[in-house]
Amino acid sequence: AAMGAASMEKKFPTGFLWGSATASYQVEGGVNEGGRGQTIWDTFSHTPGKVANGDTGDVSTDSYHRYREDVALMKALGLRGCRFSVAWSRIFPTGVGQPNQAGLDYYNRVVDELLGSGIQPFCTLFHWDLPQALEDKGGWQNPDTAKAFADYAGYMGGKLSDRVKSFMTMNEIRSFTELGYQNGMHAPGLRVDAQKFAQVNHIAVLGHGLSVQALRASTKPGTKIGLADNAQATCPVLETPEHIKAAEIGMREQNAQYLTVIMEGKYTDAYLKRLGPNAPKFTAEELKIIGSPLDFVGLNVYQPTWVRADSTKEVGYSVVEGPASYPHMLSPWLTIGPEALYWSPKLVSKLWRPKELYITENGCSSSDVLNEEGQVLDTDRVMYLRNYLTQLHRAISEDVPVKGYFLWSLLDNFEWADGYGKRFGITYVDFKTQKRTPKLSSEFYKATIAKNSIA
Ligand code: PNW
């Protein structure tokens, strides 16, 4: 029986990097401090009707002032990695021009605090808080934004790469383009036409590519450069060869204008055909830049995209929409499918052979409440994490080179258009007092890290 129990234990590789992830506008607050310039999220959240309850990131978890306390929480959990993002407008208040030393000083303090606690900093350069001054000139509809981003990224690489060894250019290109410029649910709240939208996507991936080149030029040798991408996690409806093949084709086609063009340096024929007259305008030189080689791919994995083989479709697959009764977490879009954390890295690895992979986000929203004893017993989040991590272990046991996992998120925080109404933290935050209370899921994560295994 003892042998049986031991063989059930799912060990992660020695040195596997357990971490957590956050983003500047979601946790920092301090929006008028240290010379920070206004961003599209300040504008958007202060526009009535855009964010639930009229919530804004003005204070949020106040991590601009409380980062030491946050790092202490990470250390107590045994975390060895922290993914954070830099607010572009703290460094260049209008997106371009003269750097702002006070902004840089803040990130220097954060990085030094992390390193002093034995935690490796992973720096994201753009997590959606575009300087408002750039939006005023067209934002991601204007190719100058891509160039400005590369200049800023290169500047940060030069300043931080003596201590930060891993950089991600952008977080979830699909999210900020679709939500910001296609359906208007996120800042800047626009709905541009199909051709303009294809161009927004193209300019965004071009900005990614240009920033990879700028980082290569400015960072110390050995610095690793990647991105945090939310490739749709295509999962076969049944694990049979035909449906698995469909999921693989789906991974390439569903993500054609994002990860596929970044990894292959070209748009797929099916994508260009599908868009027809609305296809983006581009040059061969731009495609080369977009396809600049990466050191790692970061994957943000939440919900599955179920896919089946479909011979009536030219591409050979179709996406299966779930039934109305399909289970999800508190966010309606966050349908549950632990297999996503197997198939996403598995298929990305098979298609493009990145040297290293990280799970740069995974986690969930829950209707957490403090009970009378002042505890949050988020059994749903524990269940979610245990099942997803079991599938991640499955991928690693098949030699998919996943080197680390960043849980979203350490703290409840500003969940974009959902405001503070959707809690993703493994630590409960009382937004009136800023008191942090670890949830049951914190205990679960701490034990997982200590054992380096999932039960
Ligand atoms: C990611 N969807 O956003 C972001 O990177 C985080 O900033 C965010 O807080 C977290 O996931 C939780 O939402 C997403 O609609 C936004 O599928 C939307 C979707 C997925 C991820």
Short mmCIF file of N, CA and C in Angstrom, two decimals, residues 35-123:
data_model
loop_
_atom_site.label_atom_id
_atom_site.label_comp_id
_atom_site.label_asym_id
_atom_site.label_seq_id
_atom_site.Cartn_x
_atom_site.Cartn_y
_atom_site.Cartn_z
N GLY A 35 5.41 60.66 -10.71
CA GLY A 35 5.47 61.19 -12.07
C GLY A 35 4.80 60.31 -13.12
N ARG A 36 4.00 59.33 -12.67
CA ARG A 36 3.34 58.43 -13.62
C ARG A 36 2.40 59.20 -14.55
N GLY A 37 2.45 58.89 -15.83
CA GLY A 37 1.54 59.50 -16.80
C GLY A 37 0.23 58.73 -16.87
N GLN A 38 -0.80 59.41 -17.38
CA GLN A 38 -2.11 58.77 -17.49
C GLN A 38 -2.11 57.67 -18.54
N THR A 39 -2.89 56.61 -18.28
CA THR A 39 -2.98 55.50 -19.22
C THR A 39 -4.42 55.35 -19.70
N ILE A 40 -4.60 54.51 -20.71
CA ILE A 40 -5.96 54.29 -21.24
C ILE A 40 -6.86 53.66 -20.19
N TRP A 41 -6.28 52.95 -19.22
CA TRP A 41 -7.11 52.35 -18.18
C TRP A 41 -7.56 53.36 -17.14
N ASP A 42 -6.78 54.41 -16.91
CA ASP A 42 -7.26 55.49 -16.03
C ASP A 42 -8.47 56.15 -16.69
N THR A 43 -8.32 56.44 -17.97
CA THR A 43 -9.40 57.09 -18.71
C THR A 43 -10.65 56.22 -18.73
N PHE A 44 -10.45 54.96 -19.08
CA PHE A 44 -11.58 54.03 -19.24
C PHE A 44 -12.30 53.80 -17.91
N SER A 45 -11.54 53.53 -16.85
CA SER A 45 -12.19 53.20 -15.57
C SER A 45 -12.89 54.42 -14.96
N HIS A 46 -12.46 55.61 -15.36
CA HIS A 46 -13.11 56.84 -14.87
C HIS A 46 -14.25 57.29 -15.78
N THR A 47 -14.52 56.51 -16.83
CA THR A 47 -15.66 56.81 -17.70
C THR A 47 -16.87 56.02 -17.18
N PRO A 48 -17.93 56.72 -16.76
CA PRO A 48 -19.09 56.02 -16.17
C PRO A 48 -19.61 54.91 -17.08
N GLY A 49 -19.93 53.77 -16.47
CA GLY A 49 -20.55 52.67 -17.21
C GLY A 49 -19.58 51.67 -17.81
N LYS A 50 -18.29 51.93 -17.72
CA LYS A 50 -17.33 51.04 -18.37
C LYS A 50 -16.89 49.88 -17.47
N VAL A 51 -16.73 50.15 -16.17
CA VAL A 51 -16.25 49.12 -15.24
C VAL A 51 -17.33 48.87 -14.19
N ALA A 52 -17.54 47.60 -13.83
CA ALA A 52 -18.55 47.23 -12.83
C ALA A 52 -18.38 48.06 -11.56
N ASN A 53 -19.49 48.52 -11.02
CA ASN A 53 -19.50 49.32 -9.78
C ASN A 53 -18.75 50.63 -9.86
N GLY A 54 -18.33 51.03 -11.04
CA GLY A 54 -17.52 52.24 -11.15
C GLY A 54 -16.15 52.09 -10.52
N ASP A 55 -15.69 50.84 -10.37
CA ASP A 55 -14.37 50.61 -9.76
C ASP A 55 -13.25 51.15 -10.65
N THR A 56 -12.16 51.57 -10.03
CA THR A 56 -10.97 52.02 -10.76
C THR A 56 -9.73 51.41 -10.13
N GLY A 57 -8.61 51.56 -10.79
CA GLY A 57 -7.34 51.08 -10.24
C GLY A 57 -6.61 52.16 -9.45
N ASP A 58 -7.31 53.20 -9.05
CA ASP A 58 -6.64 54.32 -8.35
C ASP A 58 -5.85 53.85 -7.12
N VAL A 59 -6.43 52.91 -6.38
CA VAL A 59 -5.77 52.40 -5.17
C VAL A 59 -5.47 50.91 -5.31
N SER A 60 -6.48 50.16 -5.73
CA SER A 60 -6.36 48.70 -5.90
C SER A 60 -5.76 48.07 -4.65
N THR A 61 -4.74 47.21 -4.80
CA THR A 61 -4.13 46.59 -3.61
C THR A 61 -2.99 47.45 -3.07
N ASP A 62 -2.85 48.65 -3.63
CA ASP A 62 -1.87 49.63 -3.14
C ASP A 62 -0.44 49.08 -3.14
N SER A 63 -0.15 48.23 -4.10
CA SER A 63 1.18 47.59 -4.11
C SER A 63 2.30 48.57 -4.44
N TYR A 64 1.94 49.76 -4.94
CA TYR A 64 2.96 50.79 -5.13
C TYR A 64 3.61 51.11 -3.79
N HIS A 65 2.82 51.04 -2.73
CA HIS A 65 3.36 51.28 -1.38
C HIS A 65 3.61 50.00 -0.60
N ARG A 66 2.87 48.94 -0.92
CA ARG A 66 2.91 47.74 -0.07
C ARG A 66 3.67 46.58 -0.70
N TYR A 67 4.53 46.86 -1.69
CA TYR A 67 5.20 45.75 -2.38
C TYR A 67 6.05 44.91 -1.43
N ARG A 68 6.57 45.52 -0.36
CA ARG A 68 7.39 44.72 0.56
C ARG A 68 6.55 43.66 1.25
N GLU A 69 5.35 44.07 1.65
CA GLU A 69 4.41 43.13 2.29
C GLU A 69 4.03 42.01 1.30
N ASP A 70 3.83 42.39 0.04
CA ASP A 70 3.46 41.40 -0.97
C ASP A 70 4.60 40.40 -1.19
N VAL A 71 5.81 40.90 -1.25
CA VAL A 71 6.95 40.01 -1.46
C VAL A 71 7.11 39.09 -0.25
N ALA A 72 6.83 39.61 0.94
CA ALA A 72 6.90 38.77 2.15
C ALA A 72 5.86 37.64 2.07
N LEU A 73 4.69 37.94 1.53
CA LEU A 73 3.67 36.89 1.35
C LEU A 73 4.17 35.82 0.38
N MET A 74 4.81 36.27 -0.70
CA MET A 74 5.36 35.31 -1.69
C MET A 74 6.40 34.41 -1.02
N LYS A 75 7.24 35.05 -0.22
CA LYS A 75 8.31 34.29 0.43
C LYS A 75 7.72 33.26 1.39
N ALA A 76 6.69 33.66 2.12
CA ALA A 76 6.05 32.74 3.06
C ALA A 76 5.44 31.53 2.34
N LEU A 77 5.02 31.73 1.11
CA LEU A 77 4.46 30.62 0.34
C LEU A 77 5.55 29.71 -0.23
N GLY A 78 6.78 30.20 -0.23
CA GLY A 78 7.87 29.44 -0.83
C GLY A 78 8.03 29.69 -2.32
N LEU A 79 7.44 30.78 -2.82
CA LEU A 79 7.54 31.08 -4.25
C LEU A 79 8.99 31.37 -4.63
N ARG A 80 9.34 30.94 -5.83
CA ARG A 80 10.69 31.22 -6.33
C ARG A 80 10.67 32.09 -7.58
N GLY A 81 9.47 32.44 -8.04
CA GLY A 81 9.35 33.32 -9.20
C GLY A 81 8.22 34.30 -9.01
N CYS A 82 8.43 35.51 -9.53
CA CYS A 82 7.36 36.52 -9.50
C CYS A 82 7.29 37.19 -10.85
N ARG A 83 6.14 37.07 -11.48
CA ARG A 83 5.91 37.76 -12.75
C ARG A 83 5.17 39.06 -12.44
N PHE A 84 5.80 40.18 -12.80
CA PHE A 84 5.16 41.48 -12.58
C PHE A 84 5.24 42.24 -13.90
N SER A 85 4.46 43.32 -14.02
CA SER A 85 4.60 44.12 -15.24
C SER A 85 4.99 45.54 -14.89
N VAL A 86 5.65 46.18 -15.85
CA VAL A 86 6.05 47.58 -15.71
C VAL A 86 4.99 48.45 -16.37
N ALA A 87 4.59 49.50 -15.66
CA ALA A 87 3.68 50.48 -16.26
C ALA A 87 4.51 51.42 -17.12
N TRP A 88 4.33 51.27 -18.42
CA TRP A 88 5.06 52.08 -19.42
C TRP A 88 5.04 53.55 -19.02
N SER A 89 3.88 54.04 -18.56
CA SER A 89 3.74 55.48 -18.28
C SER A 89 4.42 55.92 -16.98
N ARG A 90 4.92 54.95 -16.17
CA ARG A 90 5.77 55.38 -15.06
C ARG A 90 7.17 55.71 -15.58
N ILE A 91 7.55 55.07 -16.67
CA ILE A 91 8.90 55.23 -17.22
C ILE A 91 8.92 56.37 -18.25
N PHE A 92 7.96 56.32 -19.17
CA PHE A 92 7.80 57.41 -20.15
C PHE A 92 6.35 57.89 -20.02
N PRO A 93 6.14 58.95 -19.25
CA PRO A 93 4.76 59.38 -18.93
C PRO A 93 3.87 59.61 -20.15
N THR A 94 4.45 60.02 -21.27
CA THR A 94 3.63 60.17 -22.48
C THR A 94 3.96 59.08 -23.51
N GLY A 95 4.67 58.06 -23.07
CA GLY A 95 4.98 56.94 -23.96
C GLY A 95 6.30 57.07 -24.69
N VAL A 96 6.74 58.31 -24.89
CA VAL A 96 8.00 58.59 -25.60
C VAL A 96 8.71 59.73 -24.87
N GLY A 97 9.93 60.02 -25.29
CA GLY A 97 10.62 61.20 -24.76
C GLY A 97 11.60 60.86 -23.66
N GLN A 98 11.63 61.73 -22.63
CA GLN A 98 12.62 61.59 -21.56
C GLN A 98 12.14 60.59 -20.50
N PRO A 99 13.02 59.67 -20.09
CA PRO A 99 12.62 58.73 -19.03
C PRO A 99 12.44 59.43 -17.68
N ASN A 100 11.58 58.86 -16.86
CA ASN A 100 11.24 59.41 -15.56
C ASN A 100 11.91 58.56 -14.48
N GLN A 101 12.94 59.12 -13.86
CA GLN A 101 13.75 58.37 -12.91
C GLN A 101 12.93 57.81 -11.74
N ALA A 102 11.95 58.57 -11.25
CA ALA A 102 11.16 58.10 -10.11
C ALA A 102 10.41 56.81 -10.45
N GLY A 103 9.96 56.70 -11.68
CA GLY A 103 9.27 55.48 -12.11
C GLY A 103 10.23 54.31 -12.13
N LEU A 104 11.38 54.53 -12.69
CA LEU A 104 12.39 53.47 -12.74
C LEU A 104 12.79 53.05 -11.33
N ASP A 105 12.92 54.02 -10.43
CA ASP A 105 13.31 53.72 -9.05
C ASP A 105 12.34 52.74 -8.40
N TYR A 106 11.03 52.92 -8.68
CA TYR A 106 10.05 52.01 -8.10
C TYR A 106 10.34 50.57 -8.51
N TYR A 107 10.55 50.34 -9.81
CA TYR A 107 10.79 48.96 -10.26
C TYR A 107 12.14 48.44 -9.79
N ASN A 108 13.12 49.34 -9.64
CA ASN A 108 14.39 48.91 -9.04
C ASN A 108 14.17 48.40 -7.62
N ARG A 109 13.33 49.10 -6.87
CA ARG A 109 13.04 48.67 -5.49
C ARG A 109 12.33 47.32 -5.48
N VAL A 110 11.37 47.16 -6.39
CA VAL A 110 10.62 45.89 -6.44
C VAL A 110 11.58 44.73 -6.77
N VAL A 111 12.40 44.94 -7.79
CA VAL A 111 13.32 43.89 -8.23
C VAL A 111 14.30 43.55 -7.10
N ASP A 112 14.82 44.56 -6.43
CA ASP A 112 15.78 44.30 -5.36
C ASP A 112 15.13 43.58 -4.18
N GLU A 113 13.88 43.94 -3.90
CA GLU A 113 13.15 43.27 -2.82
C GLU A 113 12.95 41.79 -3.16
N LEU A 114 12.60 41.52 -4.40
CA LEU A 114 12.39 40.12 -4.83
C LEU A 114 13.69 39.34 -4.72
N LEU A 115 14.75 39.90 -5.27
CA LEU A 115 16.03 39.19 -5.27
C LEU A 115 16.51 38.95 -3.84
N GLY A 116 16.30 39.95 -2.99
CA GLY A 116 16.68 39.81 -1.58
C GLY A 116 15.91 38.71 -0.86
N SER A 117 14.76 38.34 -1.43
CA SER A 117 13.95 37.28 -0.84
C SER A 117 14.10 35.96 -1.58
N GLY A 118 15.08 35.91 -2.47
CA GLY A 118 15.34 34.66 -3.20
C GLY A 118 14.30 34.36 -4.27
N ILE A 119 13.64 35.40 -4.76
CA ILE A 119 12.59 35.22 -5.77
C ILE A 119 13.04 35.82 -7.09
N GLN A 120 12.96 35.03 -8.16
CA GLN A 120 13.39 35.47 -9.49
C GLN A 120 12.33 36.37 -10.12
N PRO A 121 12.73 37.59 -10.51
CA PRO A 121 11.76 38.47 -11.19
C PRO A 121 11.62 38.13 -12.67
N PHE A 122 10.38 38.01 -13.13
CA PHE A 122 10.05 37.86 -14.55
C PHE A 122 9.27 39.11 -14.94
N CYS A 123 9.81 39.88 -15.86
CA CYS A 123 9.25 41.21 -16.14
C CYS A 123 8.47 41.23 -17.44
#
